[in-house]
Amino acid sequence: MTLQEKCDQLLYTAPAIPRLGIPAYTWWNEALHGVARAGYATVFPQSITIANSWDEELMLNVANAISDEARAKYHEFQRRGKTGIYQGLTFWSPNINIFRDPRWGRGHETYGEDPYLTGRMGYEFVKGMQGDDPRYLKTVATAKHYAVHSGPEPLRHTFNAKVSERDPRETYLPAFRTLVKDAGVYSVMGAYNMFRDYPCCANPILYGILRNEWGFKGYIVSDCWAISDFYTFTKFAKDAAEAAADAVKAGTDLECGVDYKNLKTAIDRKLLTEEDINVAVKRVFTARFKLGMFDPDNIVPYAQIPFFVNCSDFNNSLARKAACESVVLLKNSNILPLSRDIKTIAVIGPDADNFESLIGNYNGIPKDPVTVLRGITNKLAPGTRIIYAE
């Protein structure tokens, strides 16, 4: 590759290089609790919900089903010549941040407030997503958002987490350590915020802890447009070229954003070397090789997964089981279970018949969604009077 071609491969929208047989690839995909934003898919319980189950085997089975659908969708997109966003095999899940501040609007994406539970559920999610083949990755899972991230959402682009050494080591880093050292997660996403005066995507902890201490071998991707924050909000860098150079040198191999378009300029200004680019390019291409993207489908076992696994009866049953196992009954004053012989029931509330409340965020579209009202209606005897009010 030419230097410019190498630089271009470090953007999440990596262009094709036809003369080398390299197809275009868009790195951005989501699978928080099911394959997201790519049409119909089995929608499993949101992460904060399935964490209620404390069931590691259930989490593994769910992740296996998600990655089955992910592989099936990817190969169908390939057959149709599609290489756009949400059509690849590199998924920006799971979110293993620790949810201890209710002002953080994305806490429902996490497994909650406990570092140990988060590590165990995240471990099983990664294992299910990445598979167990000795040569190929089924998909790539991405542990996010590294590292000390989960404060008030409006401050995420400027917040500087200045914490003791104990707080990250006991609270915010253990789950990442588990996923890197034990589960072998192949990607980590850097957070938006600052950590000890450095942006997370240009932070000494990328090499210091993640690579040197834990031995992480995969690639690091920025959160979306996080590198633009270096000069837009925090003034850590004076412009896009300097921000891009700072991120690559610190270990952020791939950018979700636009600032890596300035990598060649950064090299011309001697802020970066071609060798720095080579290190990052090798990491991102190793991931594509491990996914079997340059091998014929007949030698990649995961390429044989049929398209009909999407929204299959098996996966639908698993989603229902996961929902049942994740329900938590806080109080029962001798009211539940309701009698099947009940004559009249009132179902009240804004979520009772709301499709949006079923699907969470970073979600696919379920083929046959069942709201609370519909579920109750299905369960009761014909002729029962059901009163509904939003």
GROMACS .gro file of C-alpha atoms in nm:
model
  390
    1MET     CA    1   0.000   0.000   0.000
    2THR     CA    2   0.102   0.358  -0.052
    3LEU     CA    3   0.130   0.578   0.254
    4GLN     CA    4  -0.200   0.748   0.171
    5GLU     CA    5  -0.372   0.412   0.129
    6LYS     CA    6  -0.244   0.301   0.469
    7CYS     CA    7  -0.376   0.618   0.630
    8ASP     CA    8  -0.715   0.570   0.463
    9GLN     CA    9  -0.746   0.218   0.609
   10LEU     CA   10  -0.743   0.361   0.961
   11LEU     CA   11  -1.080   0.530   0.914
   12TYR     CA   12  -1.391   0.334   1.005
   13THR     CA   13  -1.505   0.380   0.645
   14ALA     CA   14  -1.206   0.202   0.490
   15PRO     CA   15  -1.208   0.232   0.109
   16ALA     CA   16  -1.138  -0.049  -0.136
   17ILE     CA   17  -0.793  -0.094  -0.291
   18PRO     CA   18  -0.889  -0.288  -0.606
   19ARG     CA   19  -0.537  -0.354  -0.733
   20LEU     CA   20  -0.457  -0.539  -0.407
   21GLY     CA   21  -0.789  -0.723  -0.390
   22ILE     CA   22  -0.894  -0.535  -0.076
   23PRO     CA   23  -1.268  -0.464  -0.064
   24ALA     CA   24  -1.419  -0.163   0.110
   25TYR     CA   25  -1.512  -0.222   0.472
   26THR     CA   26  -1.716  -0.023   0.723
   27TRP     CA   27  -1.608  -0.108   1.076
   28TRP     CA   28  -1.910   0.032   1.260
   29ASN     CA   29  -2.163  -0.226   1.372
   30GLU     CA   30  -2.369  -0.278   1.688
   31ALA     CA   31  -2.495  -0.585   1.875
   32LEU     CA   32  -2.562  -0.478   2.232
   33HIS     CA   33  -2.854  -0.719   2.283
   34GLY     CA   34  -2.908  -0.847   1.931
   35VAL     CA   35  -2.781  -0.747   1.588
   36ALA     CA   36  -2.875  -0.380   1.561
   37ARG     CA   37  -2.978  -0.145   1.283
   38ALA     CA   38  -2.970  -0.409   1.011
   39GLY     CA   39  -3.335  -0.498   0.969
   40TYR     CA   40  -3.516  -0.783   1.141
   41ALA     CA   41  -3.323  -0.954   1.419
   42THR     CA   42  -3.396  -1.130   1.744
   43VAL     CA   43  -3.411  -0.867   2.017
   44PHE     CA   44  -3.285  -1.002   2.348
   45PRO     CA   45  -3.331  -0.826   2.684
   46GLN     CA   46  -3.136  -0.504   2.729
   47SER     CA   47  -2.800  -0.551   2.906
   48ILE     CA   48  -2.908  -0.404   3.240
   49THR     CA   49  -3.202  -0.646   3.232
   50ILE     CA   50  -3.021  -0.968   3.147
   51ALA     CA   51  -2.766  -0.885   3.418
   52ASN     CA   52  -3.054  -0.938   3.664
   53SER     CA   53  -3.044  -1.307   3.576
   54TRP     CA   54  -2.690  -1.356   3.711
   55ASP     CA   55  -2.685  -1.645   3.462
   56GLU     CA   56  -2.353  -1.679   3.282
   57GLU     CA   57  -2.461  -1.975   3.069
   58LEU     CA   58  -2.768  -1.782   2.955
   59MET     CA   59  -2.547  -1.487   2.857
   60LEU     CA   60  -2.322  -1.719   2.655
   61ASN     CA   61  -2.619  -1.873   2.475
   62VAL     CA   62  -2.761  -1.532   2.393
   63ALA     CA   63  -2.428  -1.410   2.256
   64ASN     CA   64  -2.394  -1.727   2.049
   65ALA     CA   65  -2.735  -1.660   1.896
   66ILE     CA   66  -2.648  -1.296   1.828
   67SER     CA   67  -2.326  -1.391   1.652
   68ASP     CA   68  -2.507  -1.658   1.449
   69GLU     CA   69  -2.743  -1.390   1.318
   70ALA     CA   70  -2.451  -1.151   1.270
   71ARG     CA   71  -2.260  -1.397   1.053
   72ALA     CA   72  -2.569  -1.489   0.853
   73LYS     CA   73  -2.648  -1.123   0.785
   74TYR     CA   74  -2.287  -1.042   0.692
   75HIS     CA   75  -2.266  -1.314   0.430
   76GLU     CA   76  -2.605  -1.220   0.286
   77PHE     CA   77  -2.485  -0.859   0.257
   78GLN     CA   78  -2.170  -0.985   0.087
   79ARG     CA   79  -2.374  -1.183  -0.164
   80ARG     CA   80  -2.560  -0.865  -0.247
   81GLY     CA   81  -2.238  -0.660  -0.280
   82LYS     CA   82  -2.315  -0.446   0.024
   83THR     CA   83  -2.033  -0.313   0.247
   84GLY     CA   84  -2.202  -0.026   0.430
   85ILE     CA   85  -2.253   0.070   0.790
   86TYR     CA   86  -2.406  -0.201   1.014
   87GLN     CA   87  -2.319  -0.471   0.758
   88GLY     CA   88  -1.982  -0.592   0.886
   89LEU     CA   89  -1.849  -0.830   1.151
   90THR     CA   90  -1.688  -0.587   1.396
   91PHE     CA   91  -1.934  -0.508   1.673
   92TRP     CA   92  -1.902  -0.224   1.921
   93SER     CA   93  -2.040  -0.424   2.212
   94PRO     CA   94  -2.039  -0.496   2.505
   95ASN     CA   95  -2.058  -0.181   2.717
   96ILE     CA   96  -1.883  -0.281   3.039
   97ASN     CA   97  -1.872   0.058   3.206
   98ILE     CA   98  -1.982   0.064   3.570
   99PHE     CA   99  -2.322   0.221   3.631
  100ARG     CA  100  -2.311   0.404   3.963
  101ASP     CA  101  -2.440   0.749   3.866
  102PRO     CA  102  -2.811   0.765   3.774
  103ARG     CA  103  -2.749   1.086   3.577
  104TRP     CA  104  -2.566   0.879   3.316
  105GLY     CA  105  -2.825   0.824   3.047
  106ARG     CA  106  -2.658   0.515   2.902
  107GLY     CA  107  -2.653   0.305   3.216
  108HIS     CA  108  -2.911   0.066   3.070
  109GLU     CA  109  -2.647  -0.042   2.815
  110THR     CA  110  -2.429  -0.180   3.094
  111TYR     CA  111  -2.449  -0.479   3.327
  112GLY     CA  112  -2.493  -0.252   3.629
  113GLU     CA  113  -2.292  -0.130   3.924
  114ASP     CA  114  -2.093  -0.438   4.018
  115PRO     CA  115  -1.744  -0.490   3.869
  116TYR     CA  116  -1.745  -0.866   3.926
  117LEU     CA  117  -2.086  -0.929   3.769
  118THR     CA  118  -1.998  -0.698   3.481
  119GLY     CA  119  -1.678  -0.893   3.420
  120ARG     CA  120  -1.854  -1.230   3.424
  121MET     CA  121  -2.140  -1.128   3.194
  122GLY     CA  122  -1.901  -0.944   2.963
  123TYR     CA  123  -1.672  -1.249   2.952
  124GLU     CA  124  -1.954  -1.475   2.835
  125PHE     CA  125  -2.075  -1.217   2.583
  126VAL     CA  126  -1.728  -1.197   2.427
  127LYS     CA  127  -1.691  -1.575   2.417
  128GLY     CA  128  -2.024  -1.612   2.243
  129MET     CA  129  -1.957  -1.334   1.995
  130GLN     CA  130  -1.601  -1.436   1.900
  131GLY     CA  131  -1.651  -1.812   1.892
  132ASP     CA  132  -1.413  -2.095   1.972
  133ASP     CA  133  -1.249  -2.175   1.639
  134PRO     CA  134  -0.869  -2.198   1.677
  135ARG     CA  135  -0.808  -2.005   1.354
  136TYR     CA  136  -1.101  -1.774   1.287
  137LEU     CA  137  -1.298  -1.521   1.487
  138LYS     CA  138  -1.674  -1.557   1.452
  139THR     CA  139  -1.713  -1.181   1.497
  140VAL     CA  140  -1.508  -0.918   1.681
  141ALA     CA  141  -1.644  -0.795   2.013
  142THR     CA  142  -1.540  -0.453   2.144
  143ALA     CA  143  -1.509  -0.375   2.514
  144LYS     CA  144  -1.618  -0.015   2.568
  145HIS     CA  145  -1.571   0.261   2.678
  146TYR     CA  146  -1.215   0.247   2.811
  147ALA     CA  147  -1.160   0.342   3.080
  148VAL     CA  148  -1.316   0.562   3.352
  149HIS     CA  149  -1.642   0.658   3.182
  150SER     CA  150  -1.998   0.689   3.312
  151GLY     CA  151  -2.059   1.041   3.437
  152PRO     CA  152  -2.330   1.292   3.349
  153GLU     CA  153  -2.393   1.249   2.977
  154PRO     CA  154  -2.380   1.621   2.878
  155LEU     CA  155  -2.025   1.644   3.017
  156ARG     CA  156  -1.881   1.342   2.840
  157HIS     CA  157  -1.682   1.547   2.587
  158THR     CA  158  -1.508   1.762   2.850
  159PHE     CA  159  -1.514   1.570   3.178
  160ASN     CA  160  -1.171   1.501   3.331
  161ALA     CA  161  -1.180   1.195   3.557
  162LYS     CA  162  -0.923   1.262   3.828
  163VAL     CA  163  -0.943   0.964   4.057
  164SER     CA  164  -0.720   0.780   4.300
  165GLU     CA  165  -0.527   0.475   4.187
  166ARG     CA  166  -0.760   0.259   4.395
  167ASP     CA  167  -1.083   0.366   4.223
  168PRO     CA  168  -0.992   0.248   3.869
  169ARG     CA  169  -0.821  -0.065   3.997
  170GLU     CA  170  -1.113  -0.174   4.215
  171THR     CA  171  -1.407  -0.038   4.020
  172TYR     CA  172  -1.358   0.074   3.660
  173LEU     CA  173  -1.079  -0.150   3.526
  174PRO     CA  174  -1.148  -0.504   3.656
  175ALA     CA  175  -1.409  -0.589   3.392
  176PHE     CA  176  -1.181  -0.466   3.114
  177ARG     CA  177  -0.900  -0.677   3.259
  178THR     CA  178  -1.123  -0.985   3.262
  179LEU     CA  179  -1.231  -0.935   2.902
  180VAL     CA  180  -0.874  -0.876   2.780
  181LYS     CA  181  -0.680  -1.134   2.979
  182ASP     CA  182  -0.941  -1.408   3.018
  183ALA     CA  183  -1.194  -1.368   2.736
  184GLY     CA  184  -0.949  -1.254   2.468
  185VAL     CA  185  -1.161  -0.965   2.344
  186TYR     CA  186  -1.010  -0.847   2.017
  187SER     CA  187  -1.112  -0.481   2.024
  188VAL     CA  188  -1.136  -0.204   2.283
  189MET     CA  189  -1.304   0.132   2.233
  190GLY     CA  190  -1.158   0.444   2.393
  191ALA     CA  191  -1.401   0.677   2.569
  192TYR     CA  192  -1.481   1.041   2.502
  193ASN     CA  193  -1.377   1.185   2.835
  194MET     CA  194  -1.041   1.282   2.976
  195PHE     CA  195  -0.865   1.065   3.232
  196ARG     CA  196  -0.598   1.232   3.443
  197ASP     CA  197  -0.558   1.524   3.200
  198TYR     CA  198  -0.530   1.310   2.883
  199PRO     CA  199  -0.815   1.217   2.648
  200CYS     CA  200  -0.892   0.846   2.679
  201CYS     CA  201  -0.810   0.796   2.310
  202ALA     CA  202  -0.463   0.950   2.354
  203ASN     CA  203  -0.397   0.828   2.703
  204PRO     CA  204  -0.086   0.656   2.847
  205ILE     CA  205  -0.313   0.381   2.983
  206LEU     CA  206  -0.366   0.249   2.629
  207TYR     CA  207  -0.010   0.119   2.620
  208GLY     CA  208   0.070   0.133   2.991
  209ILE     CA  209  -0.211  -0.086   3.121
  210LEU     CA  210  -0.399  -0.229   2.825
  211ARG     CA  211  -0.107  -0.348   2.614
  212ASN     CA  212   0.198  -0.362   2.837
  213GLU     CA  213   0.039  -0.479   3.162
  214TRP     CA  214  -0.247  -0.695   3.031
  215GLY     CA  215  -0.094  -0.803   2.700
  216PHE     CA  216  -0.378  -0.685   2.476
  217LYS     CA  217  -0.306  -0.792   2.115
  218GLY     CA  218  -0.606  -0.657   1.926
  219TYR     CA  219  -0.689  -0.312   1.793
  220ILE     CA  220  -0.818   0.000   1.966
  221VAL     CA  221  -1.095   0.210   1.811
  222SER     CA  222  -1.206   0.557   1.914
  223ASP     CA  223  -1.557   0.640   2.020
  224CYS     CA  224  -1.731   0.827   1.742
  225TRP     CA  225  -1.581   1.169   1.682
  226ALA     CA  226  -1.396   1.147   2.017
  227ILE     CA  227  -1.071   1.255   1.852
  228SER     CA  228  -1.238   1.575   1.732
  229ASP     CA  229  -1.292   1.653   2.102
  230PHE     CA  230  -0.915   1.698   2.141
  231TYR     CA  231  -0.931   2.038   1.969
  232THR     CA  232  -1.304   2.117   1.979
  233PHE     CA  233  -1.369   2.086   2.352
  234THR     CA  234  -1.061   2.005   2.560
  235LYS     CA  235  -0.795   2.200   2.365
  236PHE     CA  236  -0.556   1.909   2.414
  237ALA     CA  237  -0.451   1.951   2.048
  238LYS     CA  238  -0.454   2.260   1.831
  239ASP     CA  239  -0.605   2.102   1.518
  240ALA     CA  240  -0.720   1.780   1.352
  241ALA     CA  241  -0.375   1.673   1.229
  242GLU     CA  242  -0.223   1.708   1.575
  243ALA     CA  243  -0.519   1.527   1.734
  244ALA     CA  244  -0.488   1.239   1.486
  245ALA     CA  245  -0.113   1.212   1.552
  246ASP     CA  246  -0.163   1.213   1.929
  247ALA     CA  247  -0.421   0.935   1.906
  248VAL     CA  248  -0.220   0.706   1.676
  249LYS     CA  249   0.100   0.746   1.878
  250ALA     CA  250  -0.088   0.666   2.199
  251GLY     CA  251  -0.227   0.346   2.045
  252THR     CA  252  -0.568   0.426   1.891
  253ASP     CA  253  -0.545   0.227   1.568
  254LEU     CA  254  -0.883   0.301   1.412
  255GLU     CA  255  -1.099   0.612   1.417
  256CYS     CA  256  -1.473   0.641   1.415
  257GLY     CA  257  -1.476   0.994   1.281
  258VAL     CA  258  -1.300   1.207   1.022
  259ASP     CA  259  -0.976   1.333   1.177
  260TYR     CA  260  -0.760   1.047   1.049
  261LYS     CA  261  -0.808   1.200   0.704
  262ASN     CA  262  -0.532   1.432   0.827
  263LEU     CA  263  -0.276   1.159   0.904
  264LYS     CA  264  -0.072   1.229   0.590
  265THR     CA  265  -0.062   1.597   0.689
  266ALA     CA  266   0.054   1.496   1.036
  267ILE     CA  267   0.339   1.295   0.882
  268ASP     CA  268   0.433   1.585   0.656
  269ARG     CA  269   0.449   1.804   0.968
  270LYS     CA  270   0.667   1.540   1.137
  271LEU     CA  271   0.410   1.482   1.411
  272LEU     CA  272   0.399   1.114   1.317
  273THR     CA  273   0.603   0.860   1.121
  274GLU     CA  274   0.509   0.601   0.862
  275GLU     CA  275   0.619   0.334   1.106
  276ASP     CA  276   0.351   0.456   1.350
  277ILE     CA  277   0.096   0.408   1.071
  278ASN     CA  278   0.232   0.062   0.986
  279VAL     CA  279   0.175  -0.059   1.344
  280ALA     CA  280  -0.190   0.046   1.335
  281VAL     CA  281  -0.252  -0.088   0.984
  282LYS     CA  282  -0.109  -0.427   1.079
  283ARG     CA  283  -0.346  -0.449   1.376
  284VAL     CA  284  -0.663  -0.366   1.183
  285PHE     CA  285  -0.577  -0.598   0.895
  286THR     CA  286  -0.493  -0.882   1.132
  287ALA     CA  287  -0.850  -0.854   1.258
  288ARG     CA  288  -0.987  -0.878   0.904
  289PHE     CA  289  -0.766  -1.180   0.833
  290LYS     CA  290  -0.885  -1.348   1.155
  291LEU     CA  291  -1.244  -1.294   1.046
  292GLY     CA  292  -1.172  -1.484   0.726
  293MET     CA  293  -1.248  -1.188   0.501
  294PHE     CA  294  -0.970  -1.277   0.256
  295ASP     CA  295  -1.032  -1.651   0.255
  296PRO     CA  296  -1.289  -1.849   0.054
  297ASP     CA  297  -1.610  -1.913   0.245
  298ASN     CA  298  -1.574  -2.289   0.217
  299ILE     CA  299  -1.280  -2.292   0.462
  300VAL     CA  300  -1.433  -2.044   0.710
  301PRO     CA  301  -1.667  -2.247   0.935
  302TYR     CA  302  -1.880  -1.951   1.037
  303ALA     CA  303  -1.954  -1.868   0.673
  304GLN     CA  304  -2.176  -2.177   0.660
  305ILE     CA  305  -2.437  -2.040   0.903
  306PRO     CA  306  -2.763  -2.016   0.705
  307PHE     CA  307  -2.960  -1.693   0.675
  308PHE     CA  308  -3.272  -1.850   0.825
  309VAL     CA  309  -3.119  -1.840   1.174
  310ASN     CA  310  -3.236  -1.477   1.185
  311CYS     CA  311  -3.550  -1.451   1.398
  312SER     CA  312  -3.566  -1.832   1.410
  313ASP     CA  313  -3.805  -2.008   1.645
  314PHE     CA  314  -3.507  -2.124   1.848
  315ASN     CA  315  -3.376  -1.770   1.895
  316ASN     CA  316  -3.723  -1.635   1.971
  317SER     CA  317  -3.763  -1.900   2.240
  318LEU     CA  318  -3.421  -1.810   2.381
  319ALA     CA  319  -3.517  -1.442   2.392
  320ARG     CA  320  -3.833  -1.531   2.583
  321LYS     CA  321  -3.635  -1.748   2.824
  322ALA     CA  322  -3.383  -1.467   2.877
  323ALA     CA  323  -3.666  -1.225   2.951
  324CYS     CA  324  -3.826  -1.463   3.201
  325GLU     CA  325  -3.497  -1.532   3.376
  326SER     CA  326  -3.426  -1.159   3.401
  327VAL     CA  327  -3.752  -1.046   3.560
  328VAL     CA  328  -3.713  -0.928   3.919
  329LEU     CA  329  -4.018  -0.921   4.145
  330LEU     CA  330  -3.964  -0.648   4.402
  331LYS     CA  331  -4.283  -0.696   4.603
  332ASN     CA  332  -4.582  -0.928   4.603
  333SER     CA  333  -4.868  -0.859   4.845
  334ASN     CA  334  -5.044  -1.190   4.777
  335ILE     CA  335  -5.164  -1.058   4.438
  336LEU     CA  336  -4.948  -1.261   4.202
  337PRO     CA  337  -4.991  -1.491   4.026
  338LEU     CA  338  -5.319  -1.365   3.886
  339SER     CA  339  -5.597  -1.618   3.846
  340ARG     CA  340  -5.671  -1.733   3.493
  341ASP     CA  341  -6.039  -1.708   3.587
  342ILE     CA  342  -6.025  -1.333   3.647
  343LYS     CA  343  -6.326  -1.154   3.493
  344THR     CA  344  -6.198  -0.797   3.459
  345ILE     CA  345  -5.846  -0.654   3.456
  346ALA     CA  346  -5.712  -0.301   3.408
  347VAL     CA  347  -5.377  -0.264   3.231
  348ILE     CA  348  -5.249   0.089   3.292
  349GLY     CA  349  -4.934   0.277   3.203
  350PRO     CA  350  -4.731   0.433   2.919
  351ASP     CA  351  -4.527   0.117   2.861
  352ALA     CA  352  -4.819  -0.126   2.859
  353ASP     CA  353  -4.871  -0.120   2.483
  354ASN     CA  354  -4.560   0.063   2.364
  355PHE     CA  355  -4.340  -0.103   2.101
  356GLU     CA  356  -4.051   0.136   2.174
  357SER     CA  357  -4.033   0.023   2.536
  358LEU     CA  358  -3.965  -0.334   2.421
  359ILE     CA  359  -3.659  -0.276   2.209
  360GLY     CA  360  -3.418  -0.061   2.414
  361ASN     CA  361  -3.141   0.108   2.216
  362TYR     CA  362  -2.879  -0.024   1.973
  363ASN     CA  363  -3.151  -0.263   1.870
  364GLY     CA  364  -3.277  -0.468   1.581
  365ILE     CA  365  -3.641  -0.493   1.478
  366PRO     CA  366  -3.835  -0.789   1.619
  367LYS     CA  367  -4.062  -0.966   1.373
  368ASP     CA  368  -4.341  -1.038   1.620
  369PRO     CA  369  -4.317  -0.805   1.921
  370VAL     CA  370  -4.538  -0.881   2.221
  371THR     CA  371  -4.624  -0.587   2.444
  372VAL     CA  372  -4.739  -0.628   2.803
  373LEU     CA  373  -5.100  -0.567   2.701
  374ARG     CA  374  -5.083  -0.820   2.419
  375GLY     CA  375  -4.916  -1.075   2.644
  376ILE     CA  376  -5.184  -1.041   2.910
  377THR     CA  377  -5.455  -1.060   2.646
  378ASN     CA  378  -5.303  -1.379   2.506
  379LYS     CA  379  -5.289  -1.535   2.850
  380LEU     CA  380  -5.642  -1.464   2.972
  381ALA     CA  381  -5.951  -1.663   2.885
  382PRO     CA  382  -6.168  -1.546   2.595
  383GLY     CA  383  -6.435  -1.305   2.715
  384THR     CA  384  -6.228  -1.153   2.994
  385ARG     CA  385  -6.286  -0.779   3.013
  386ILE     CA  386  -5.956  -0.592   2.965
  387ILE     CA  387  -5.951  -0.219   3.036
  388TYR     CA  388  -5.647  -0.038   2.899
  389ALA     CA  389  -5.533   0.319   2.966
  390GLU     CA  390  -5.203   0.467   2.864
   0.00000   0.00000   0.00000
